[in-house]
XYZ file of C-alpha atoms in Angstrom:
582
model
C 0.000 0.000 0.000
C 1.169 3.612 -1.063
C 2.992 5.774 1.958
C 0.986 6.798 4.547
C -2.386 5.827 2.810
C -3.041 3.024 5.104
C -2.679 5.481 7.954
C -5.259 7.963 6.043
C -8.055 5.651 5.074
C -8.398 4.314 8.780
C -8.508 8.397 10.327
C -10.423 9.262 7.708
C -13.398 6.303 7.799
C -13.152 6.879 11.819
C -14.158 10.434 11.258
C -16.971 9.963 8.645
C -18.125 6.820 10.162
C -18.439 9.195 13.776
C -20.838 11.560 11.962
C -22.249 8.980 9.742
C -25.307 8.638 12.062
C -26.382 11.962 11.598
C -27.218 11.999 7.876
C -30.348 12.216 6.079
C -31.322 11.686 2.497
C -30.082 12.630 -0.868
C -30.280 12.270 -4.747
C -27.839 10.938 -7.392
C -27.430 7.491 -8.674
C -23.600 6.378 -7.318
C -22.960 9.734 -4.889
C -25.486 11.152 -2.592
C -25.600 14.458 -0.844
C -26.365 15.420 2.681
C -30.451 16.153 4.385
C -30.826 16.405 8.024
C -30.455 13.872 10.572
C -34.283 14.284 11.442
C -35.105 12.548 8.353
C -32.870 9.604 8.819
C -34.284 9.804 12.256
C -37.832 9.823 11.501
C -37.170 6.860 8.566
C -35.585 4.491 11.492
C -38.975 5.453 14.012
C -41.105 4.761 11.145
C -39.251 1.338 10.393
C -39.077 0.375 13.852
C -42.691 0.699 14.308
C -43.477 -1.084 11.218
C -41.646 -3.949 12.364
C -42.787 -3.756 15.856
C -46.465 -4.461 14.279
C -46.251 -6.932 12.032
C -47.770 -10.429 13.535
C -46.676 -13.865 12.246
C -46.050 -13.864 8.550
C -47.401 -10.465 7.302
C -46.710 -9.879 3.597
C -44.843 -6.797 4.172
C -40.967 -6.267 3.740
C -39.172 -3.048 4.530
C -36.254 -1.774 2.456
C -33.790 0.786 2.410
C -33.373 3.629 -0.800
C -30.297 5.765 -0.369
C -32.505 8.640 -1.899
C -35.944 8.921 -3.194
C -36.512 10.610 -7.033
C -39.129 13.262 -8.161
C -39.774 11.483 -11.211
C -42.916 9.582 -12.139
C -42.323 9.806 -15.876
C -41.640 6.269 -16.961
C -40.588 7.364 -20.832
C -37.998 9.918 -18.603
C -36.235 7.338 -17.263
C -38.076 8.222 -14.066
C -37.178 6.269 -11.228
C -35.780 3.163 -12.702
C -33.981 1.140 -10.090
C -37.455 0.962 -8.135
C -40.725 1.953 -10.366
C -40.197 -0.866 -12.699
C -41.771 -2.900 -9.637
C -45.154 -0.486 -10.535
C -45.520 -0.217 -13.751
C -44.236 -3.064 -16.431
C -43.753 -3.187 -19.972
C -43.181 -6.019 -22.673
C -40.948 -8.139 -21.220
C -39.248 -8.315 -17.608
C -35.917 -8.644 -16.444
C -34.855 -11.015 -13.311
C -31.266 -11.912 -12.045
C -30.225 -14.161 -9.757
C -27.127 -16.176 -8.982
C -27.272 -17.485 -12.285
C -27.256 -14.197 -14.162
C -30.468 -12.057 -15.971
C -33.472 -13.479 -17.670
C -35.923 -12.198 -19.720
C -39.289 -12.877 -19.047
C -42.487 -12.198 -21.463
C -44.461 -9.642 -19.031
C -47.150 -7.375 -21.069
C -46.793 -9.362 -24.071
C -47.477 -13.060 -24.063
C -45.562 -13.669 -27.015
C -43.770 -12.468 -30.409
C -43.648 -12.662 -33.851
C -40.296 -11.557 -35.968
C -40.336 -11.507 -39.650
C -37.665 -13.114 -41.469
C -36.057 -10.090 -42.498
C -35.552 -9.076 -38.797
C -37.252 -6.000 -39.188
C -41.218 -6.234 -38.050
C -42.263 -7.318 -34.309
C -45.656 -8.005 -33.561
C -46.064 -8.268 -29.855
C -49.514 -9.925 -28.694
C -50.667 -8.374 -25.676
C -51.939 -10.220 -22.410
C -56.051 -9.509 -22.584
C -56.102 -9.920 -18.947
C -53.612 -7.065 -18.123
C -55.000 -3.924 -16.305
C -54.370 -0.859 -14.869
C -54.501 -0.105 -11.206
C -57.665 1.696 -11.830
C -59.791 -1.583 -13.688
C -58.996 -0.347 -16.931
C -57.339 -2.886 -19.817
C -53.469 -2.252 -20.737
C -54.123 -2.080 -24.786
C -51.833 -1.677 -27.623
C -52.874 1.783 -27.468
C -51.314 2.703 -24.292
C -47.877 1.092 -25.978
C -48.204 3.085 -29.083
C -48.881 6.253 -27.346
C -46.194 6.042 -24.896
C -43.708 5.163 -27.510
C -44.737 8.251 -29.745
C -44.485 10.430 -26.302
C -40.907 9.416 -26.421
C -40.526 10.546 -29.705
C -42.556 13.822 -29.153
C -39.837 16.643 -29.801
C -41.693 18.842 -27.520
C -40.760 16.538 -24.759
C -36.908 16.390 -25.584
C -36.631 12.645 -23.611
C -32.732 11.452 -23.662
C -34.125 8.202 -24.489
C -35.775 9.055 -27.404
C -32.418 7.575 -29.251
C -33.599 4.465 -28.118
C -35.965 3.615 -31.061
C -34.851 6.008 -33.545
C -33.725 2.726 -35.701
C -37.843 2.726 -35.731
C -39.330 3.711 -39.214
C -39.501 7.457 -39.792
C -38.201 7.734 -35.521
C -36.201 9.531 -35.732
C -37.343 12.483 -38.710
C -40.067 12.807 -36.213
C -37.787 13.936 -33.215
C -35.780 15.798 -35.130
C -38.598 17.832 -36.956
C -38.373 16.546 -40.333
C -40.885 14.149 -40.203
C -44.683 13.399 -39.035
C -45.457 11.151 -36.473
C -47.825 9.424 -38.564
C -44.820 7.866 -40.721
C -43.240 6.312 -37.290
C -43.600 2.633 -37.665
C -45.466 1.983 -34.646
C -48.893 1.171 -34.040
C -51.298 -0.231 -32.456
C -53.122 -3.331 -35.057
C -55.735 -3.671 -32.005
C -56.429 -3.392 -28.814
C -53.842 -6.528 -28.133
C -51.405 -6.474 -31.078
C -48.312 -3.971 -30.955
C -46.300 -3.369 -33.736
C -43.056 -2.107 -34.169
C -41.490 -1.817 -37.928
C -37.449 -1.340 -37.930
C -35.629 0.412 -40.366
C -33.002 -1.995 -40.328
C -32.147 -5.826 -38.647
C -30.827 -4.632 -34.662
C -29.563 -7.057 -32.545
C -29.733 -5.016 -29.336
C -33.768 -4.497 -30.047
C -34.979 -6.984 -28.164
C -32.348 -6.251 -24.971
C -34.126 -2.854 -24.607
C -37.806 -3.831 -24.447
C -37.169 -4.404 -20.647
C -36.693 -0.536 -20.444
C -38.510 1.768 -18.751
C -39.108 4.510 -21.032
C -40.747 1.530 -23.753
C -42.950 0.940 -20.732
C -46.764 2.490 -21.886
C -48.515 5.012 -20.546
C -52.494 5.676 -20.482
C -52.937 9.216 -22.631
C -56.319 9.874 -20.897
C -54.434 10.182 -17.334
C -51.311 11.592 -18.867
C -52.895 14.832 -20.569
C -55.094 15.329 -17.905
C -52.442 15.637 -15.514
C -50.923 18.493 -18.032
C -47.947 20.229 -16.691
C -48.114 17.807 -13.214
C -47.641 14.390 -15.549
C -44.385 12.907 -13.902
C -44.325 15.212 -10.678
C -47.365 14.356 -8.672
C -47.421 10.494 -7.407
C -50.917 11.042 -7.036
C -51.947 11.256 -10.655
C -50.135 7.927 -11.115
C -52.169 5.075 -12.434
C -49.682 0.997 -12.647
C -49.643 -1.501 -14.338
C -47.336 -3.378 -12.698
C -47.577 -5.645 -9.078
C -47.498 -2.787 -6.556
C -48.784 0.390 -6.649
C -47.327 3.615 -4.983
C -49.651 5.032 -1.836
C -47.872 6.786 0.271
C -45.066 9.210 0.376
C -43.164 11.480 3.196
C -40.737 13.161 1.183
C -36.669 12.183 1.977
C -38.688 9.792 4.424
C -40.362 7.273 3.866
C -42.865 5.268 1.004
C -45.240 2.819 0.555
C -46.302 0.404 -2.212
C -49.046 -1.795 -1.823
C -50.453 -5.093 -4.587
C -51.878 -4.049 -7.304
C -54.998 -6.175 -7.008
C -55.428 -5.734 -10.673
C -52.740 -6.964 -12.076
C -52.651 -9.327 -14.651
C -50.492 -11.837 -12.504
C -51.757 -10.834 -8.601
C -52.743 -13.979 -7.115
C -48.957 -15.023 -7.572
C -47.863 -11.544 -5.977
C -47.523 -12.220 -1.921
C -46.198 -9.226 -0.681
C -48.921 -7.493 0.299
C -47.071 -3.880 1.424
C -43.482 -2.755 0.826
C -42.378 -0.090 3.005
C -39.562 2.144 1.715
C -37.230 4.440 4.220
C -35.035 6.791 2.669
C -31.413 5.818 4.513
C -28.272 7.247 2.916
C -25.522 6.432 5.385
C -23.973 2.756 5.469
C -23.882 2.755 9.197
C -27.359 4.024 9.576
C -28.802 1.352 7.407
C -26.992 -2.131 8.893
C -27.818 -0.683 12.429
C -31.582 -0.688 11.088
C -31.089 -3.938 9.410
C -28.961 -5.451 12.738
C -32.367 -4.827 14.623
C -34.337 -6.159 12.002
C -36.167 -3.252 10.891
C -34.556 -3.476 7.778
C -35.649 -6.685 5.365
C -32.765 -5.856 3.216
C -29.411 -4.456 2.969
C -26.818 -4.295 -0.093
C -23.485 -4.250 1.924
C -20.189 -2.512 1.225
C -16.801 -2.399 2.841
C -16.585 -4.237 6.280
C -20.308 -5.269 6.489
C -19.211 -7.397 3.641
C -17.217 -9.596 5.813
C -19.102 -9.074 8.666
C -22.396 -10.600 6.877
C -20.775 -13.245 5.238
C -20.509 -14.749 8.289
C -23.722 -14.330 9.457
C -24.480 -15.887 5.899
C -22.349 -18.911 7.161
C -23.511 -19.485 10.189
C -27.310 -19.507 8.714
C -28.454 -16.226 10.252
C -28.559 -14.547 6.795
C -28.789 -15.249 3.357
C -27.307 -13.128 0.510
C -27.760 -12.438 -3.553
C -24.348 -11.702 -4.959
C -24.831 -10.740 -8.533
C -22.977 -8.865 -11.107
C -24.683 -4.930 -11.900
C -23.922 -3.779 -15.346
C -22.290 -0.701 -14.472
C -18.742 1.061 -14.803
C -17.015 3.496 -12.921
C -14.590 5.942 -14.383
C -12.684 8.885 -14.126
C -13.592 11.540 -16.610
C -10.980 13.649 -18.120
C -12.133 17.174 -19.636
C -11.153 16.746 -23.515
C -12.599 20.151 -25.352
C -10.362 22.959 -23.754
C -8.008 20.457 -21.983
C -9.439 21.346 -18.592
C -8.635 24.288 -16.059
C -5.343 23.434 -16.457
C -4.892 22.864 -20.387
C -3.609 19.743 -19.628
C -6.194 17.146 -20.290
C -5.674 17.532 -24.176
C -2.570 15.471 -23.957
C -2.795 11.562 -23.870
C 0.504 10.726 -21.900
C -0.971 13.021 -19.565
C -4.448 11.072 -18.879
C -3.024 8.023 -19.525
C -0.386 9.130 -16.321
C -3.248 10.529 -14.232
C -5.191 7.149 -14.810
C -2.354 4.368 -14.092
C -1.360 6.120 -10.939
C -4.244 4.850 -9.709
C -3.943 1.387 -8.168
C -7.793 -0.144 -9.237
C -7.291 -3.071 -6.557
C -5.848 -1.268 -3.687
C -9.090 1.459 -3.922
C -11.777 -1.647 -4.589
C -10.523 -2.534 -1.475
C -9.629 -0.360 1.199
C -11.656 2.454 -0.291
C -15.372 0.397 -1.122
C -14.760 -3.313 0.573
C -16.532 -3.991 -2.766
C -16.543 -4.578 -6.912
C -14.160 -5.401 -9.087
C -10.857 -3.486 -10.594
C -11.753 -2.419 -14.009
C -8.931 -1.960 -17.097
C -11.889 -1.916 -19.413
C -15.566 0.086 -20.215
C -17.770 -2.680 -20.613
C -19.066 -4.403 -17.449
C -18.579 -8.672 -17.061
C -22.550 -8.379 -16.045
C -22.726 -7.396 -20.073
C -23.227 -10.044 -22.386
C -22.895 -11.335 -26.124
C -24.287 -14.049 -27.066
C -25.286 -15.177 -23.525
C -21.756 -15.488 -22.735
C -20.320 -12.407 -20.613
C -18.529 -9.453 -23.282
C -15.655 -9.473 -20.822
C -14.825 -13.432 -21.289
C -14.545 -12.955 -24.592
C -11.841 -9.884 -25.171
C -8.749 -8.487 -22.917
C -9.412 -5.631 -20.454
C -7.644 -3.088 -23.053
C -5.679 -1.383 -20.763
C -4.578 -3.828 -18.557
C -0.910 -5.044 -19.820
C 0.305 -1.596 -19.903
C -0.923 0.028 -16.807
C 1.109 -2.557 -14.938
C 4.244 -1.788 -16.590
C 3.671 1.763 -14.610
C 1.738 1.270 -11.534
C 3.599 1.720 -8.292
C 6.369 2.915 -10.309
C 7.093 6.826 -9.828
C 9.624 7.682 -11.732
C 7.906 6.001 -14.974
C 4.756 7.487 -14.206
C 6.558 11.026 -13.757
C 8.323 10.634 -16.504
C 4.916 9.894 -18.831
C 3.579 12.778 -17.672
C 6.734 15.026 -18.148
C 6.326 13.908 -21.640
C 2.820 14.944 -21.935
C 3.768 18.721 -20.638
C 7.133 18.783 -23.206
C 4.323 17.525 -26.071
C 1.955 20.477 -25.191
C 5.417 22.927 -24.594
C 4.245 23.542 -21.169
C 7.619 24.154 -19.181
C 5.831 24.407 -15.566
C 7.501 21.903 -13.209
C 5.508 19.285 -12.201
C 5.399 20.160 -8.292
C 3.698 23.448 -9.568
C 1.395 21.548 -11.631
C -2.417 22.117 -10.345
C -5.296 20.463 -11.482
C -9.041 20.360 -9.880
C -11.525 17.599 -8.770
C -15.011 18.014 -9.500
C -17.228 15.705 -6.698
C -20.092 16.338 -4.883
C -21.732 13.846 -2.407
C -21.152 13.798 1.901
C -21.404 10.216 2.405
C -18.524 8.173 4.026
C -17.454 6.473 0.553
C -17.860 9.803 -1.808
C -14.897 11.415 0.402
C -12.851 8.572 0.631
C -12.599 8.166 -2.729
C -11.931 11.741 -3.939
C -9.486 11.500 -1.273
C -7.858 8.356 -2.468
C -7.437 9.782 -5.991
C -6.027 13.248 -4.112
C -3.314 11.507 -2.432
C -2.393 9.175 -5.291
C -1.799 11.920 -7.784
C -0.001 13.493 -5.111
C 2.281 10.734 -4.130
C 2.744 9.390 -7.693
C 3.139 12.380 -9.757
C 4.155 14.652 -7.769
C 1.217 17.491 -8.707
C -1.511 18.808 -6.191
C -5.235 18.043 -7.169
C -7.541 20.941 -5.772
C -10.614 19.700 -4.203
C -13.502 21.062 -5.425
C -16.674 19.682 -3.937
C -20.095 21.003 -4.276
C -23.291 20.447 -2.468
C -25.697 18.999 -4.465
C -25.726 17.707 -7.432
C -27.457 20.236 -9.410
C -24.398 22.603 -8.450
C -22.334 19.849 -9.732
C -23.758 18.994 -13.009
C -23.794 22.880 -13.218
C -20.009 23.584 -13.073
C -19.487 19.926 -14.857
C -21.487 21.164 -17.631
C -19.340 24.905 -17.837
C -16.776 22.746 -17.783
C -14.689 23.837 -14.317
C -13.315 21.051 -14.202
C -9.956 18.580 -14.968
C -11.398 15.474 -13.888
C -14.080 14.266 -11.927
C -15.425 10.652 -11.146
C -18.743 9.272 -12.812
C -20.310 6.306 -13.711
C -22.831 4.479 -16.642
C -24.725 2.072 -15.955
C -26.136 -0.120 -18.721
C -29.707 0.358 -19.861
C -29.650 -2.611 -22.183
C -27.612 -5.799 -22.831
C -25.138 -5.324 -24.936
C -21.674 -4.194 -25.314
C -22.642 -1.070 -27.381
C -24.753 0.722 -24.721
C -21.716 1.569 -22.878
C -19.366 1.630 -25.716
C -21.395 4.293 -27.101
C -21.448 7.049 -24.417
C -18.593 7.941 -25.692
C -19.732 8.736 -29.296
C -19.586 12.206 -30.278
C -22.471 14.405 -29.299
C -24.392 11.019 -27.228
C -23.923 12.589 -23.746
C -22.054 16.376 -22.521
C -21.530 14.153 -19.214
C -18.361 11.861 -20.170
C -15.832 15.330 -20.440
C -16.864 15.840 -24.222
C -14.276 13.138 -25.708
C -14.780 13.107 -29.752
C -12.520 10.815 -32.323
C -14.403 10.757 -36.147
C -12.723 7.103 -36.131
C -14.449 5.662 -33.154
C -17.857 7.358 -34.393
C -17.410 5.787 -37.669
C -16.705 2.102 -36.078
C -19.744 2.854 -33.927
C -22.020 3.501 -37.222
C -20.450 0.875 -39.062
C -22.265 -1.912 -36.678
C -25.824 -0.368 -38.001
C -27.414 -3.309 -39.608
C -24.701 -6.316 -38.516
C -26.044 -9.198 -36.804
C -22.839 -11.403 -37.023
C -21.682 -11.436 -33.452
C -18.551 -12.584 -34.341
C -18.338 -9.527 -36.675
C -19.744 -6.993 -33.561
C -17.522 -8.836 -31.136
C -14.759 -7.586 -33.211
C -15.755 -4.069 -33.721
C -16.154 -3.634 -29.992
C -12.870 -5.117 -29.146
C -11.329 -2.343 -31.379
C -13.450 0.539 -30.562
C -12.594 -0.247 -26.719
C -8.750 -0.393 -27.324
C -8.809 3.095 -29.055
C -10.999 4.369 -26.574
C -8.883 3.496 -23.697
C -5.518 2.124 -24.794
C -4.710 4.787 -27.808
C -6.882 7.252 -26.425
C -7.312 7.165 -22.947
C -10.682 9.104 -23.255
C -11.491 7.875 -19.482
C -10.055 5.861 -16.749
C -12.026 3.212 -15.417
C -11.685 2.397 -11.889
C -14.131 -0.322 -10.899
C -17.183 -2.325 -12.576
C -20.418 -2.630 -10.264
C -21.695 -5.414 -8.504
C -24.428 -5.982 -5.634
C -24.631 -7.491 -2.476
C -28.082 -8.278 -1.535
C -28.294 -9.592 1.944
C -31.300 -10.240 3.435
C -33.469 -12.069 6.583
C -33.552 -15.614 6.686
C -37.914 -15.086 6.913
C -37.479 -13.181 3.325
C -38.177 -15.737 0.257
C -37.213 -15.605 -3.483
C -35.521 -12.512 -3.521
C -34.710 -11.406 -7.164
C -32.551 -8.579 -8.796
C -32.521 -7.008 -11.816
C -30.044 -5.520 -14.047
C -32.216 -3.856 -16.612
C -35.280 -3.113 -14.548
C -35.910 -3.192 -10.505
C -33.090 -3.241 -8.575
C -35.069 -4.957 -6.084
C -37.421 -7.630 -8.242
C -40.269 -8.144 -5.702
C -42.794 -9.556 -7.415
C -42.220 -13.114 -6.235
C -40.907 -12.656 -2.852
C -42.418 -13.710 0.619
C -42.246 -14.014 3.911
C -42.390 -16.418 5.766
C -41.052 -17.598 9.618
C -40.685 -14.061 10.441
């Protein structure tokens, strides 16, 4: 372990583990932000006296969010990781130990003609909303078209715009009566393709292809999305209740297609942000559920072993990464120069911050996640981690690394010495990991280079996307996490004018590999492109630095039954669990 980092880490994760129990509630996907400790306060009363009530085996089960979204908008990506438990859309997506599945869910089957390019998807007649009325074709072509809508401007539009006359209608050019998707009846869907995808069928699991009734949404007007209330599912549970950064409640969906094989009759949601907070809850049983990190690891593992607990350990298709600022070269000017990121990125030792910093994941020397597959065979399996071979001729070693990024600075004529080199962090997020980790990369720039990295570390994360957008940044750390299976979705986050949120990287080269895949169905022939657009990414280019790829660690009460995870859709696949012995 690096100089004095051992020595850090352990004053460091005393002192945020101290105040730990006085955190509330936050947003953001991998980093939250601090509420007040009367929130996290209330959530644990709240859970406690749920527990405290429930009598024999009581379908209810109590979980933990980190933070609770404002989004109700399924075609905005709202709320992913726990509304695809409410609402449901052609197929379904369920992990356990033995990897995802994909499950027919609103449709009961499919038809593909020969040339790949029409789907007809025949709709379950039995399948209803939460207020009696039938889930129809209609409510599929609608919401699909609502994606599309350029009034709405949805990110995930770009989903289907491989649909006939897709996108011409988002961009304007086109009416949305030429989009190739309609409704036959009120139980046949069908979707026409412009041209044979092999990633189609991975993304029908995704929320924003999930439909949406256009009586409730238009009434609602400007509140469609915002107000729970106004909220009709199709899916198992249905949201009633909400205390906001508190707590939430689902209950069965009594009309759903599939409810007498639903058991859960209530799911009570606190919002819980800190770690310690959290296994304290789930120690005393008022917690059903906990995904572990760092020590708990080891600590429940044991507890799995001696039959006290049980546990889901599954693969999550998502990346971590340090992001480098590529269109002005950062605050600094720096970032411009290869030998420069590519110095910045192997002076950071992947398996000594898995470890000491998370107690969790996996190093990555690659973009795409192992949870990612091709041919039902995990991506990763199947190519080198690009990276790999050459950042361990460098790491540990400071006088190579030094010398890298002395060449970097002679390349861009920059004569500053190193020590007076300066470049800033970008982070937000208060919770015990989020300021390890910034501190971890601090220290091993430091130590390895020889430069200072600024901290700069904002509140919330609309502040942060704020500067991140301006740009005031040199690097900051981020994360994707896969909305479809397949190599490409992450592959192409990097393609030039996809996303402003991956430090604005751009190569004509690796936009032209990503375009030439349009219409290839040889996976053989795909596997290939994506081994080569990944080593110019991050071997030639070094476009990012990729620290870690995701993973979960589900452990839960002995009295909780079939517990499921998802990849592509709930994080937290309820809609087969039980309990039972409690």
């Amino acid at each position: 372990m690096m100089k004095n980092m051992k020595k850090f880490l352990s004053l460091l994760l005393t002192g945020a583990m101290a105040v730990g129990m006085l955190s509330g509630c936050g947003g953001g996907d991998r980093e939250t932000q601090v509420a007040t400790a009367e929130n996290t306060t209330t959530a644990a009363s709240n859970a406690s006296s749920a527990s405290d009530t429930v009598e024999g085996d009581s379908q209810q089960i109590n979980l933990r969010a980190v933070s609770f979204g404002n989004n109700y908008d399924v075609q905005d990506m709202g709320w992913r990781w726990m509304m695809a438990e409410c609402y449901e859309g052609l197929m379904r997506d369920v992990a356990d130990e033995n990897g995802d599945t994909f499950e027919f869910a609103g449709a009961e089957s499919m038809d593909v003609s020969d040339d790949g390019l029409v789907y007809t998807f025949h709709l379950r007649q039995n399948a209803k909303w939460s207020d009696g009325e039938p889930v129809t074709a209609h409510d599929y072509e609608y919401g699909w078209k609502r994606l599309l809508n350029p009034e709405n401007a949805y990110d995930y539009a770009s989903f289907i715009f491989n649909v006939v006359g897709a996108e011409e209608y988002y961009n304007g050019t086109g009416s949305v009566d030429n989009v190739g998707i309609k409704a036959v009846d009120d139980y046949t869907f069908e979707v026409t393709l412009k041209v044979a995808d092999p990633t189609f069928q991975s993304k029908l699991v995704a929320t924003p292809l999930y439909p949406t009734r256009q009586d409730i949404a238009e009434a609602a007007g400007d509140n469609w999305g915002k107000d729970w209330r106004l909220c009709v599912y199709n899916g198992p549970f249905c949201m009633t209740d909400l205390v906001e950064d508190n707590s939430m409640t689902w209950t069965k969906n009594e009309n759903y297609w599939n409810a007498d094989n639903v058991k859960l009759d209530k799911i009570n949601w606190y919002c819980v942000a800190e770690e310690a907070t959290a296994a304290t809850m789930f120690d005393n049983g008022q917690l059903d559920v906990f995904d572990a990190s760092g020590d708990y690891i080891a600590k429940y593992d044991q507890e799995v072993e001696a039959g006290n607990l049980q546990v889901l350990d599954v693969e999550y298709p998502g990346t971590a990464m340090l992001c480098f600022e590529h269109q002005n070269g950062g605050l600094s000017g720096l970032m411009q120069n290869v030998n420069i990121r590519k110095a910045i990125s192997y002076s950071i030792n992947r398996e000594e911050m898995v470890d000491a910093v998370y107690g969790r994941y996996t190093a990555a020397y690659g973009l795409v996640s192992p949870a990612i597959t091709l041919d039902g065979e995990s991506y990763r399996s199947q190519t080198e981690e690009p990276i790999k071979e050459e950042y361990e001729q460098y790491a540990g070693n400071k006088e190579a690394l030094q010398e890298l990024f002395q060449k970097g600075l002679d390349e861009l004529g920059v004569t500053t010495p190193i020590s007076d080199i300066k470049l800033t962090l970008l982070s937000y997020g208060s919770t015990t990991e989020n300021q390890l980790e910034r501190e971890y990369i601090q220290q091993s720039l430091n130590q390895n280079l020889g430069i200072t990295v600024e901290l700069n570390t904002v509140g919330d994360s609309e502040l942060f996307m704020s500067k991140r957008d301006a740009l005031e940044y040199d690097i900051f750390l981020s994360a994707w996490y896969s909305d479809y299976n397949d190599p490409l979705d992450f592959l192409n986050i990097m393609k030039t004018g996809v996303y402003k949120s991956y430090g604005l990287y751009s190569n004509p080269e690796y936009d032209a590999m990503i375009d030439s895949l349009t219409g290839v169905q040889d996976s053989a022939e795909r596997l290939a492109t994506y081994e080569n657009m990944e080593k110019l990414l991050l071997l030639d280019d070094c476009a990012c630095a990729p620290i870690y790829y995701s993973d979960k660690h589900y452990y839960h009460q002995n009295w909780v039954k079939d517990f499921r995870s998802s990849s592509f859709g709930a994080s937290q696949e309820l809609y087969i669990a039980s309990i039972s012995g409690k």
